[in-house]
mmCIF file of C-alpha atoms in Angstrom:
data_model
loop_
_atom_site.group_PDB
_atom_site.id
_atom_site.type_symbol
_atom_site.label_atom_id
_atom_site.label_comp_id
_atom_site.label_asym_id
_atom_site.label_seq_id
_atom_site.Cartn_x
_atom_site.Cartn_y
_atom_site.Cartn_z
ATOM 1 C CA MET Y 1 32.263 48.776 -65.993
ATOM 2 C CA SER Y 2 29.055 48.962 -63.993
ATOM 3 C CA PRO Y 3 29.467 50.553 -60.547
ATOM 4 C CA ARG Y 4 27.731 47.475 -59.139
ATOM 5 C CA GLY Y 5 30.174 45.107 -60.842
ATOM 6 C CA ARG Y 6 33.247 43.590 -59.194
ATOM 7 C CA ARG Y 7 36.301 45.848 -59.239
ATOM 8 C CA PRO Y 8 39.791 44.797 -60.252
ATOM 9 C CA GLY Y 9 42.731 45.084 -57.808
ATOM 10 C CA GLY Y 10 44.795 48.245 -57.233
ATOM 11 C CA GLU Y 11 44.767 51.401 -55.112
ATOM 12 C CA ASP Y 12 41.273 52.235 -56.315
ATOM 13 C CA THR Y 13 40.008 48.922 -54.953
ATOM 14 C CA ARG Y 14 41.768 49.360 -51.639
ATOM 15 C CA GLY Y 15 40.231 52.831 -51.314
ATOM 16 C CA ALA Y 16 36.798 51.489 -52.223
ATOM 17 C CA ILE Y 17 37.122 48.843 -49.501
ATOM 18 C CA VAL Y 18 38.070 51.474 -46.905
ATOM 19 C CA GLU Y 19 35.119 53.674 -47.903
ATOM 20 C CA ALA Y 20 32.745 50.702 -47.788
ATOM 21 C CA ALA Y 21 34.113 49.759 -44.359
ATOM 22 C CA ARG Y 22 33.599 53.322 -43.121
ATOM 23 C CA ALA Y 23 29.966 53.146 -44.220
ATOM 24 C CA GLU Y 24 29.372 49.685 -42.713
ATOM 25 C CA PHE Y 25 31.028 50.488 -39.368
ATOM 26 C CA SER Y 26 29.055 53.692 -39.246
ATOM 27 C CA ARG Y 27 25.773 51.907 -39.982
ATOM 28 C CA GLY Y 28 26.091 48.855 -37.773
ATOM 29 C CA GLY Y 29 28.884 49.516 -35.262
ATOM 30 C CA TYR Y 30 32.112 47.597 -34.881
ATOM 31 C CA ASP Y 31 30.934 44.195 -33.624
ATOM 32 C CA ALA Y 32 28.089 43.788 -36.088
ATOM 33 C CA THR Y 33 30.136 44.602 -39.199
ATOM 34 C CA SER Y 34 31.423 41.630 -41.206
ATOM 35 C CA LEU Y 35 34.184 41.704 -43.794
ATOM 36 C CA ARG Y 36 31.718 39.966 -46.119
ATOM 37 C CA ALA Y 37 29.300 42.895 -45.848
ATOM 38 C CA VAL Y 38 32.153 45.324 -46.516
ATOM 39 C CA ALA Y 39 33.120 43.355 -49.642
ATOM 40 C CA ARG Y 40 29.507 43.329 -50.820
ATOM 41 C CA ARG Y 41 29.166 47.104 -50.403
ATOM 42 C CA ALA Y 42 32.519 47.717 -52.140
ATOM 43 C CA GLY Y 43 31.508 45.393 -54.994
ATOM 44 C CA VAL Y 44 34.613 43.217 -54.605
ATOM 45 C CA ASP Y 45 35.310 39.591 -53.843
ATOM 46 C CA PRO Y 46 35.723 38.975 -50.066
ATOM 47 C CA ALA Y 47 39.156 37.473 -50.825
ATOM 48 C CA LEU Y 48 40.312 40.918 -51.934
ATOM 49 C CA VAL Y 49 39.425 42.410 -48.533
ATOM 50 C CA HIS Y 50 41.607 39.750 -46.920
ATOM 51 C CA HIS Y 51 44.306 40.463 -49.483
ATOM 52 C CA TYR Y 52 44.547 44.123 -48.429
ATOM 53 C CA PHE Y 53 43.782 43.860 -44.711
ATOM 54 C CA ALA Y 54 44.886 41.303 -42.119
ATOM 55 C CA GLY Y 55 41.438 41.347 -40.533
ATOM 56 C CA LYS Y 56 38.664 43.505 -39.150
ATOM 57 C CA PRO Y 57 40.887 45.295 -36.578
ATOM 58 C CA ALA Y 58 43.382 46.285 -39.304
ATOM 59 C CA LEU Y 59 40.569 47.583 -41.504
ATOM 60 C CA PHE Y 60 39.144 49.546 -38.579
ATOM 61 C CA ALA Y 61 42.560 51.065 -37.776
ATOM 62 C CA GLU Y 62 42.751 52.234 -41.389
ATOM 63 C CA VAL Y 63 39.253 53.726 -41.278
ATOM 64 C CA VAL Y 64 39.895 55.753 -38.108
ATOM 65 C CA GLY Y 65 43.316 56.834 -39.346
ATOM 66 C CA ALA Y 66 45.479 55.066 -36.747
ATOM 67 C CA PRO Y 67 49.107 54.756 -37.890
ATOM 68 C CA ALA Y 68 48.997 50.974 -37.281
ATOM 69 C CA ASP Y 69 46.622 48.306 -36.008
ATOM 70 C CA PRO Y 70 46.882 48.485 -32.204
ATOM 71 C CA SER Y 71 45.550 44.969 -31.766
ATOM 72 C CA ALA Y 72 48.437 43.552 -33.837
ATOM 73 C CA LEU Y 73 50.990 45.414 -31.674
ATOM 74 C CA LEU Y 74 49.156 44.101 -28.639
ATOM 75 C CA GLY Y 75 49.524 40.502 -29.773
ATOM 76 C CA ALA Y 76 53.318 40.804 -29.690
ATOM 77 C CA ILE Y 77 53.253 42.481 -26.279
ATOM 78 C CA LEU Y 78 50.999 39.839 -24.752
ATOM 79 C CA GLU Y 79 53.394 37.141 -25.938
ATOM 80 C CA GLY Y 80 56.346 38.901 -24.261
ATOM 81 C CA PRO Y 81 57.437 38.600 -20.620
ATOM 82 C CA ARG Y 82 54.584 39.224 -18.204
ATOM 83 C CA GLU Y 83 56.722 41.369 -15.886
ATOM 84 C CA GLU Y 84 57.476 43.745 -18.780
ATOM 85 C CA LEU Y 85 53.852 44.183 -19.855
ATOM 86 C CA GLY Y 86 53.327 47.686 -18.413
ATOM 87 C CA ARG Y 87 56.557 49.095 -19.825
ATOM 88 C CA SER Y 88 56.033 47.419 -23.212
ATOM 89 C CA LEU Y 89 52.493 48.791 -23.483
ATOM 90 C CA ALA Y 90 53.620 52.307 -22.557
ATOM 91 C CA ARG Y 91 56.467 52.194 -25.083
ATOM 92 C CA ALA Y 92 54.352 50.725 -27.902
ATOM 93 C CA PHE Y 93 51.582 53.246 -27.300
ATOM 94 C CA LEU Y 94 53.995 56.199 -27.422
ATOM 95 C CA GLN Y 95 55.803 54.864 -30.474
ATOM 96 C CA LEU Y 96 52.480 54.384 -32.266
ATOM 97 C CA TRP Y 97 51.608 58.089 -32.066
ATOM 98 C CA ASP Y 98 54.886 59.851 -31.279
ATOM 99 C CA SER Y 99 55.922 60.995 -34.755
ATOM 100 C CA PRO Y 100 54.826 64.179 -36.532
ATOM 101 C CA GLU Y 101 52.436 62.118 -38.667
ATOM 102 C CA GLY Y 102 51.243 60.107 -35.674
ATOM 103 C CA ARG Y 103 50.487 63.290 -33.726
ATOM 104 C CA THR Y 104 48.442 64.673 -36.576
ATOM 105 C CA ARG Y 105 46.523 61.418 -36.763
ATOM 106 C CA PHE Y 106 45.932 61.385 -33.015
ATOM 107 C CA GLU Y 107 44.537 64.911 -33.258
ATOM 108 C CA MET Y 108 42.185 63.803 -36.037
ATOM 109 C CA VAL Y 109 40.921 60.739 -34.153
ATOM 110 C CA PHE Y 110 40.590 62.806 -31.008
ATOM 111 C CA ARG Y 111 38.617 65.650 -32.603
ATOM 112 C CA SER Y 112 36.314 63.230 -34.321
ATOM 113 C CA THR Y 113 35.704 61.357 -31.058
ATOM 114 C CA ALA Y 114 35.121 64.622 -29.233
ATOM 115 C CA SER Y 115 32.534 65.902 -31.679
ATOM 116 C CA HIS Y 116 30.692 62.810 -32.970
ATOM 117 C CA GLU Y 117 28.952 60.412 -30.602
ATOM 118 C CA GLU Y 118 29.032 57.822 -33.397
ATOM 119 C CA SER Y 119 32.849 57.981 -33.587
ATOM 120 C CA ALA Y 120 33.106 57.689 -29.817
ATOM 121 C CA SER Y 121 30.794 54.691 -29.854
ATOM 122 C CA LEU Y 122 32.769 52.893 -32.583
ATOM 123 C CA LEU Y 123 36.083 53.508 -30.840
ATOM 124 C CA ARG Y 124 34.617 52.301 -27.540
ATOM 125 C CA GLU Y 125 33.458 49.015 -29.118
ATOM 126 C CA PHE Y 126 36.827 48.493 -30.789
ATOM 127 C CA LEU Y 127 38.874 49.200 -27.659
ATOM 128 C CA ALA Y 128 36.692 47.011 -25.453
ATOM 129 C CA LYS Y 129 36.785 44.071 -27.823
ATOM 130 C CA GLU Y 130 40.138 44.136 -29.585
ATOM 131 C CA VAL Y 131 42.392 45.818 -27.045
ATOM 132 C CA PHE Y 132 41.316 45.823 -23.418
ATOM 133 C CA GLY Y 133 39.116 42.764 -23.552
ATOM 134 C CA ARG Y 134 42.132 40.827 -24.812
ATOM 135 C CA ILE Y 135 44.373 42.214 -22.082
ATOM 136 C CA VAL Y 136 41.862 41.258 -19.391
ATOM 137 C CA ALA Y 137 41.523 37.771 -20.884
ATOM 138 C CA ALA Y 138 45.298 37.326 -21.084
ATOM 139 C CA VAL Y 139 46.543 38.788 -17.813
ATOM 140 C CA GLY Y 140 43.597 39.612 -15.511
ATOM 141 C CA ASP Y 141 43.914 38.843 -11.802
ATOM 142 C CA PRO Y 142 41.743 35.725 -11.371
ATOM 143 C CA SER Y 143 41.205 36.488 -7.678
ATOM 144 C CA ALA Y 144 39.463 39.798 -8.476
ATOM 145 C CA PRO Y 145 35.829 40.021 -9.639
ATOM 146 C CA GLN Y 146 35.582 40.478 -13.418
ATOM 147 C CA GLU Y 147 34.015 43.891 -12.932
ATOM 148 C CA ARG Y 148 37.088 45.042 -10.996
ATOM 149 C CA GLN Y 149 39.472 43.594 -13.588
ATOM 150 C CA ARG Y 150 37.599 45.468 -16.299
ATOM 151 C CA LEU Y 151 37.682 48.696 -14.322
ATOM 152 C CA ARG Y 152 41.466 48.321 -13.966
ATOM 153 C CA ALA Y 153 41.876 47.680 -17.691
ATOM 154 C CA GLY Y 154 39.735 50.729 -18.408
ATOM 155 C CA LEU Y 155 41.885 52.814 -16.057
ATOM 156 C CA ALA Y 156 45.053 51.614 -17.788
ATOM 157 C CA ALA Y 157 43.424 52.726 -21.044
ATOM 158 C CA SER Y 158 42.518 56.039 -19.480
ATOM 159 C CA GLN Y 159 46.136 56.580 -18.375
ATOM 160 C CA MET Y 160 47.306 56.080 -21.966
ATOM 161 C CA VAL Y 161 44.587 58.241 -23.505
ATOM 162 C CA GLY Y 162 45.252 60.983 -20.954
ATOM 163 C CA LEU Y 163 48.986 60.800 -21.627
ATOM 164 C CA ALA Y 164 48.354 61.331 -25.329
ATOM 165 C CA VAL Y 165 45.948 64.206 -24.633
ATOM 166 C CA MET Y 166 48.546 65.936 -22.418
ATOM 167 C CA ARG Y 167 51.412 65.308 -24.836
ATOM 168 C CA PHE Y 168 49.723 65.930 -28.188
ATOM 169 C CA ILE Y 169 46.613 68.073 -27.579
ATOM 170 C CA LEU Y 170 47.116 70.173 -24.429
ATOM 171 C CA ARG Y 171 50.909 69.997 -24.980
ATOM 172 C CA LEU Y 172 51.755 70.622 -21.322
ATOM 173 C CA SER Y 173 55.529 71.044 -21.634
ATOM 174 C CA TRP Y 174 56.237 68.880 -18.571
ATOM 175 C CA VAL Y 175 54.797 65.923 -20.476
ATOM 176 C CA ALA Y 176 55.181 67.065 -24.080
ATOM 177 C CA GLU Y 177 58.953 67.577 -23.802
ATOM 178 C CA ALA Y 178 59.786 64.508 -21.686
ATOM 179 C CA SER Y 179 61.687 61.666 -23.338
ATOM 180 C CA VAL Y 180 59.939 58.405 -24.174
ATOM 181 C CA ASP Y 181 62.315 56.616 -21.764
ATOM 182 C CA ASP Y 182 61.417 58.869 -18.833
ATOM 183 C CA ILE Y 183 57.699 58.454 -19.521
ATOM 184 C CA VAL Y 184 58.048 54.668 -19.809
ATOM 185 C CA ASP Y 185 59.881 54.646 -16.444
ATOM 186 C CA GLU Y 186 56.941 56.373 -14.781
ATOM 187 C CA VAL Y 187 53.903 55.052 -16.668
ATOM 188 C CA GLY Y 188 55.111 51.448 -17.095
ATOM 189 C CA PRO Y 189 54.765 50.547 -13.399
ATOM 190 C CA VAL Y 190 51.341 52.207 -13.264
ATOM 191 C CA LEU Y 191 50.032 50.122 -16.175
ATOM 192 C CA GLN Y 192 51.658 47.048 -14.673
ATOM 193 C CA GLY Y 193 49.875 47.708 -11.371
ATOM 194 C CA TYR Y 194 46.502 48.040 -13.071
ATOM 195 C CA LEU Y 195 46.882 45.007 -15.317
ATOM 196 C CA VAL Y 196 49.073 42.420 -13.629
ATOM 197 C CA ARG Y 197 48.722 41.521 -9.931
ATOM 198 C CA MET G 1 23.968 105.288 -19.867
ATOM 199 C CA SER G 2 27.015 105.349 -22.103
ATOM 200 C CA PRO G 3 28.401 101.888 -22.951
ATOM 201 C CA ARG G 4 31.799 103.230 -21.847
ATOM 202 C CA GLY G 5 30.450 104.361 -18.464
ATOM 203 C CA ARG G 6 30.702 102.365 -15.251
ATOM 204 C CA ARG G 7 27.946 99.787 -14.809
ATOM 205 C CA PRO G 8 25.910 99.290 -11.655
ATOM 206 C CA GLY G 9 25.862 95.921 -9.819
ATOM 207 C CA GLY G 10 23.647 92.963 -10.753
ATOM 208 C CA GLU G 11 23.582 89.968 -13.075
ATOM 209 C CA ASP G 12 24.211 92.169 -16.080
ATOM 210 C CA THR G 13 27.461 93.401 -14.495
ATOM 211 C CA ARG G 14 28.583 89.901 -13.574
ATOM 212 C CA GLY G 15 27.939 88.754 -17.151
ATOM 213 C CA ALA G 16 29.829 91.773 -18.526
ATOM 214 C CA ILE G 17 32.816 90.887 -16.327
ATOM 215 C CA VAL G 18 32.794 87.276 -17.570
ATOM 216 C CA GLU G 19 32.625 88.408 -21.195
ATOM 217 C CA ALA G 20 35.434 90.922 -20.652
ATOM 218 C CA ALA G 21 37.527 88.199 -18.980
ATOM 219 C CA ARG G 22 36.900 85.858 -21.921
ATOM 220 C CA ALA G 23 38.183 88.532 -24.294
ATOM 221 C CA GLU G 24 41.224 89.390 -22.145
ATOM 222 C CA PHE G 25 42.237 85.751 -21.556
ATOM 223 C CA SER G 26 41.805 85.116 -25.245
ATOM 224 C CA ARG G 27 43.940 88.137 -26.197
ATOM 225 C CA GLY G 28 46.795 87.801 -23.712
ATOM 226 C CA GLY G 29 46.681 84.282 -22.245
ATOM 227 C CA TYR G 30 46.139 83.318 -18.625
ATOM 228 C CA ASP G 31 49.298 84.612 -16.933
ATOM 229 C CA ALA G 32 49.349 88.016 -18.604
ATOM 230 C CA THR G 33 45.706 88.859 -17.854
ATOM 231 C CA SER G 34 45.091 91.084 -14.824
ATOM 232 C CA LEU G 35 41.789 91.587 -13.029
ATOM 233 C CA ARG G 36 42.378 95.320 -13.464
ATOM 234 C CA ALA G 37 42.433 94.917 -17.265
ATOM 235 C CA VAL G 38 39.254 92.844 -17.097
ATOM 236 C CA ALA G 39 37.558 95.562 -15.048
ATOM 237 C CA ARG G 40 38.688 98.231 -17.521
ATOM 238 C CA ARG G 41 37.316 96.295 -20.490
ATOM 239 C CA ALA G 42 34.025 95.607 -18.688
ATOM 240 C CA GLY G 43 33.731 99.262 -17.722
ATOM 241 C CA VAL G 44 33.394 98.505 -14.012
ATOM 242 C CA ASP G 45 35.322 99.344 -10.869
ATOM 243 C CA PRO G 46 37.998 96.680 -10.084
ATOM 244 C CA ALA G 47 36.378 96.243 -6.655
ATOM 245 C CA LEU G 48 33.301 94.831 -8.410
ATOM 246 C CA VAL G 49 35.381 92.087 -10.049
ATOM 247 C CA HIS G 50 36.607 91.108 -6.581
ATOM 248 C CA HIS G 51 33.057 91.300 -5.315
ATOM 249 C CA TYR G 52 31.873 88.675 -7.811
ATOM 250 C CA PHE G 53 34.972 86.461 -8.075
ATOM 251 C CA ALA G 54 37.408 85.262 -5.411
ATOM 252 C CA GLY G 55 40.334 85.787 -7.791
ATOM 253 C CA LYS G 56 41.717 85.119 -11.237
ATOM 254 C CA PRO G 57 41.410 81.296 -10.976
ATOM 255 C CA ALA G 58 37.718 81.573 -10.041
ATOM 256 C CA LEU G 59 37.081 83.955 -12.948
ATOM 257 C CA PHE G 60 38.895 81.606 -15.320
ATOM 258 C CA ALA G 61 36.864 78.603 -14.078
ATOM 259 C CA GLU G 62 33.700 80.588 -14.859
ATOM 260 C CA VAL G 63 34.936 81.516 -18.342
ATOM 261 C CA VAL G 64 35.749 77.930 -19.331
ATOM 262 C CA GLY G 65 32.536 76.632 -17.780
ATOM 263 C CA ALA G 66 34.021 74.513 -14.981
ATOM 264 C CA PRO G 67 31.440 73.699 -12.304
ATOM 265 C CA ALA G 68 33.773 75.124 -9.608
ATOM 266 C CA ASP G 69 37.235 76.618 -9.262
ATOM 267 C CA PRO G 70 39.630 73.643 -9.168
ATOM 268 C CA SER G 71 42.375 75.647 -7.497
ATOM 269 C CA ALA G 72 40.090 76.408 -4.524
ATOM 270 C CA LEU G 73 39.283 72.698 -4.112
ATOM 271 C CA LEU G 74 42.992 72.001 -4.372
ATOM 272 C CA GLY G 75 43.795 74.348 -1.488
ATOM 273 C CA ALA G 76 41.659 72.273 0.881
ATOM 274 C CA ILE G 77 43.208 69.012 -0.359
ATOM 275 C CA LEU G 78 46.776 70.255 0.054
ATOM 276 C CA GLU G 79 45.991 71.224 3.652
ATOM 277 C CA GLY G 80 44.675 67.709 4.402
ATOM 278 C CA PRO G 81 46.731 64.657 5.416
ATOM 279 C CA ARG G 82 49.625 63.990 3.043
ATOM 280 C CA GLU G 83 48.995 60.229 2.959
ATOM 281 C CA GLU G 84 45.442 60.844 1.692
ATOM 282 C CA LEU G 85 46.442 63.213 -1.111
ATOM 283 C CA GLY G 86 45.969 60.769 -4.018
ATOM 284 C CA ARG G 87 42.574 59.545 -2.863
ATOM 285 C CA SER G 88 41.390 63.061 -2.026
ATOM 286 C CA LEU G 89 42.420 64.357 -5.445
ATOM 287 C CA ALA G 90 40.716 61.463 -7.240
ATOM 288 C CA ARG G 91 37.511 61.960 -5.251
ATOM 289 C CA ALA G 92 37.459 65.756 -5.644
ATOM 290 C CA PHE G 93 38.110 65.492 -9.376
ATOM 291 C CA LEU G 94 35.274 62.999 -9.880
ATOM 292 C CA GLN G 95 32.881 64.956 -7.700
ATOM 293 C CA LEU G 96 33.684 68.132 -9.643
ATOM 294 C CA TRP G 97 32.463 66.659 -12.931
ATOM 295 C CA ASP G 98 30.366 63.643 -11.971
ATOM 296 C CA SER G 99 26.861 65.122 -12.155
ATOM 297 C CA PRO G 100 24.658 65.437 -15.239
ATOM 298 C CA GLU G 101 25.507 69.156 -15.391
ATOM 299 C CA GLY G 102 29.195 68.523 -14.722
ATOM 300 C CA ARG G 103 29.369 65.966 -17.527
ATOM 301 C CA THR G 104 27.824 68.388 -19.981
ATOM 302 C CA ARG G 105 30.329 71.019 -18.919
ATOM 303 C CA PHE G 106 33.229 68.598 -19.250
ATOM 304 C CA GLU G 107 32.080 67.787 -22.782
ATOM 305 C CA MET G 108 32.000 71.492 -23.620
ATOM 306 C CA VAL G 109 35.472 72.186 -22.217
ATOM 307 C CA PHE G 110 36.780 69.071 -23.915
ATOM 308 C CA ARG G 111 35.356 69.881 -27.362
ATOM 309 C CA SER G 112 36.604 73.404 -27.203
ATOM 310 C CA THR G 113 40.092 72.214 -26.205
ATOM 311 C CA ALA G 114 40.050 69.632 -28.965
ATOM 312 C CA SER G 115 39.142 72.096 -31.696
ATOM 313 C CA HIS G 116 40.756 75.411 -30.700
ATOM 314 C CA GLU G 117 44.502 75.689 -30.115
ATOM 315 C CA GLU G 118 43.816 78.894 -28.195
ATOM 316 C CA SER G 119 41.550 77.072 -25.709
ATOM 317 C CA ALA G 120 44.154 74.331 -25.273
ATOM 318 C CA SER G 121 46.842 76.922 -24.663
ATOM 319 C CA LEU G 122 44.795 78.786 -22.039
ATOM 320 C CA LEU G 123 43.907 75.592 -20.205
ATOM 321 C CA ARG G 124 47.543 74.481 -20.273
ATOM 322 C CA GLU G 125 48.699 77.763 -18.682
ATOM 323 C CA PHE G 126 45.995 77.575 -16.041
ATOM 324 C CA LEU G 127 46.683 73.944 -15.108
ATOM 325 C CA ALA G 128 50.446 74.447 -14.963
ATOM 326 C CA LYS G 129 50.211 77.531 -12.779
ATOM 327 C CA GLU G 130 47.168 77.133 -10.560
ATOM 328 C CA VAL G 131 46.874 73.363 -10.227
ATOM 329 C CA PHE G 132 49.940 71.243 -10.925
ATOM 330 C CA GLY G 133 52.524 73.886 -10.169
ATOM 331 C CA ARG G 134 50.992 74.230 -6.721
ATOM 332 C CA ILE G 135 50.966 70.481 -6.178
ATOM 333 C CA VAL G 136 54.637 70.209 -7.163
ATOM 334 C CA ALA G 137 55.516 73.110 -4.867
ATOM 335 C CA ALA G 138 53.560 71.600 -1.967
ATOM 336 C CA VAL G 139 54.404 67.903 -2.155
ATOM 337 C CA GLY G 140 57.143 67.305 -4.726
ATOM 338 C CA ASP G 141 59.875 64.789 -3.913
ATOM 339 C CA PRO G 142 62.891 67.025 -3.096
ATOM 340 C CA SER G 143 65.334 64.231 -3.976
ATOM 341 C CA ALA G 144 64.100 64.103 -7.614
ATOM 342 C CA PRO G 145 65.163 66.647 -10.269
ATOM 343 C CA GLN G 146 62.505 69.297 -10.806
ATOM 344 C CA GLU G 147 61.994 68.097 -14.363
ATOM 345 C CA ARG G 148 61.091 64.624 -13.076
ATOM 346 C CA GLN G 149 58.757 66.029 -10.422
ATOM 347 C CA ARG G 150 56.993 68.035 -13.107
ATOM 348 C CA LEU G 151 56.697 65.011 -15.383
ATOM 349 C CA ARG G 152 55.101 63.076 -12.516
ATOM 350 C CA ALA G 153 52.647 65.899 -11.810
ATOM 351 C CA GLY G 154 51.803 66.025 -15.527
ATOM 352 C CA LEU G 155 51.234 62.275 -15.551
ATOM 353 C CA ALA G 156 48.940 62.530 -12.530
ATOM 354 C CA ALA G 157 47.044 65.188 -14.483
ATOM 355 C CA SER G 158 46.964 62.915 -17.513
ATOM 356 C CA GLN G 159 45.504 60.073 -15.430
ATOM 357 C CA MET G 160 42.674 62.354 -14.297
ATOM 358 C CA VAL G 161 42.011 63.813 -17.739
ATOM 359 C CA GLY G 162 42.037 60.325 -19.274
ATOM 360 C CA LEU G 163 39.670 59.058 -16.588
ATOM 361 C CA ALA G 164 37.210 61.819 -17.443
ATOM 362 C CA VAL G 165 37.575 61.121 -21.191
ATOM 363 C CA MET G 166 36.824 57.406 -20.644
ATOM 364 C CA ARG G 167 33.940 58.062 -18.251
ATOM 365 C CA PHE G 168 32.251 61.047 -19.912
ATOM 366 C CA ILE G 169 33.289 61.123 -23.590
ATOM 367 C CA LEU G 170 34.123 57.570 -24.730
ATOM 368 C CA ARG G 171 31.799 56.186 -22.026
ATOM 369 C CA LEU G 172 33.519 52.815 -21.864
ATOM 370 C CA SER G 173 31.066 50.982 -19.594
ATOM 371 C CA TRP G 174 33.852 49.428 -17.476
ATOM 372 C CA VAL G 175 34.804 52.921 -16.346
ATOM 373 C CA ALA G 176 31.562 54.825 -16.953
ATOM 374 C CA GLU G 177 29.470 52.526 -14.755
ATOM 375 C CA ALA G 178 31.967 52.027 -11.918
ATOM 376 C CA SER G 179 31.216 53.640 -8.556
ATOM 377 C CA VAL G 180 33.200 56.656 -7.384
ATOM 378 C CA ASP G 181 34.442 54.571 -4.427
ATOM 379 C CA ASP G 182 35.827 51.803 -6.654
ATOM 380 C CA ILE G 183 37.574 54.340 -8.886
ATOM 381 C CA VAL G 184 39.048 56.159 -5.902
ATOM 382 C CA ASP G 185 40.369 52.810 -4.586
ATOM 383 C CA GLU G 186 42.247 52.235 -7.840
ATOM 384 C CA VAL G 187 43.237 55.726 -8.976
ATOM 385 C CA GLY G 188 44.055 57.138 -5.526
ATOM 386 C CA PRO G 189 47.224 55.044 -5.061
ATOM 387 C CA VAL G 190 48.353 55.852 -8.613
ATOM 388 C CA LEU G 191 48.090 59.611 -8.013
ATOM 389 C CA GLN G 192 49.754 59.152 -4.629
ATOM 390 C CA GLY G 193 52.646 57.329 -6.304
ATOM 391 C CA TYR G 194 53.139 60.078 -8.868
ATOM 392 C CA LEU G 195 52.894 62.956 -6.416
ATOM 393 C CA VAL G 196 54.127 61.871 -3.001
ATOM 394 C CA ARG G 197 57.288 59.819 -2.515
#
C-alpha cells in the first residue's frame, strides 16, 4: 500500500487521523483547520474522519489529550435550567478532570500550554470559539456591552482554570482535599454571577 | 579570601545570599528554612541577610523572581477598609504582575511551577503560610468551619492565579486586553464574597 493511498479503517486509521489533525492544527490554528484538510493529510476519505470523531471540537479534544470534548458537555449544560448554569459548569468541569487519569491529562495540557506559545494559541482559539463564545451567545446579559460580557466569560474561564491549577498542579491542600460538592457550593454562584445576570 | 570565609558587603554578597537561599529552600522547603541557615551557607553574618532582605518572605520573593514581596503588599491591604478588601487585592495582584517585566516574571514562575514538583511545593507552602493563611486569620468568617474558610481562601487564590494565566499565558483577548479598572470591578466582588462574609 502506498503511504499516499487511502487507508482502511481500524485503530491505525484513527491514529493517523489524530496525527494529521495535530499537524494541521499546528500549521494553521484551530479556526482555519478543516476536517477535509485533515482527511487529505491522513490519506483517508473525509467520511472516515466523521466516522471516528463527532466534529472538529471532538478531534481537537483528542489532539490536546482532554478526557472528553468540553464543547459537547457544554451543549447539555446550556440546555439545562438557566439558574443552575454556574453549578452545572463547576461540576462538569471538575468531573472532566477529577480522576487520576484526568489529573495526569490536565498536567500534560498545562505543561504544554506553559512551555509552547503555539499550544497556548491553539487552546485560546478553541476556548474562545467552542466554549466561551457559545456561553456568551447563549446566556450573555443583553444590557451589558459585548466587551463586558466577554470579559465576564473570560473571568469565569479563569476561575475554572485557576481552580484546576490549585487542585491539580499546586495541590494546595485547602483546595486539593475539598469535596466536589463543597467546591460546587462555592464556585457555582461565582460562575453564575459572571455568566447570568 | 577563602570561599568559606565571611564575605564583605556589595552586590556579590547579595547575590551569594540569594543563591544560598535558593539552595536552602530547595533542600528543606519554605517553613523549615531559617535565615540563619541561609547566612551560614552564604558564608556571611546573619545581620547582612537582614540588611538586604526585610525577612524570609522578601527573600523567597527574590528567589522565585516575583517583582515584589506579596506578603508585604498584603499587610497594607489587610490594614485598609474591610469592605474594600476584594477590590484592593484584585488591584494589587494585577499591579504586581501587569508590566512587561512583571509578565515575563510571571511566565518564569509559572513555567517552573508547571514543570518542577519542587517549585510547586515551595510556592504552595509560601502561599499557604504568608499569604492565604494571613488572610484567613485576619478576615475569615468565624461562623464557618475553618476547613470552609480555607477552601474559600484557596478559591480566591485560584481566581487570581487563573486571571493571571488567562491574561499573561493563554492571552485570551477578552481578558488580556481589558483594563485593570474593568477587571477590578468584576473580580473585586468575587474575592470579597470568598473572603469577607
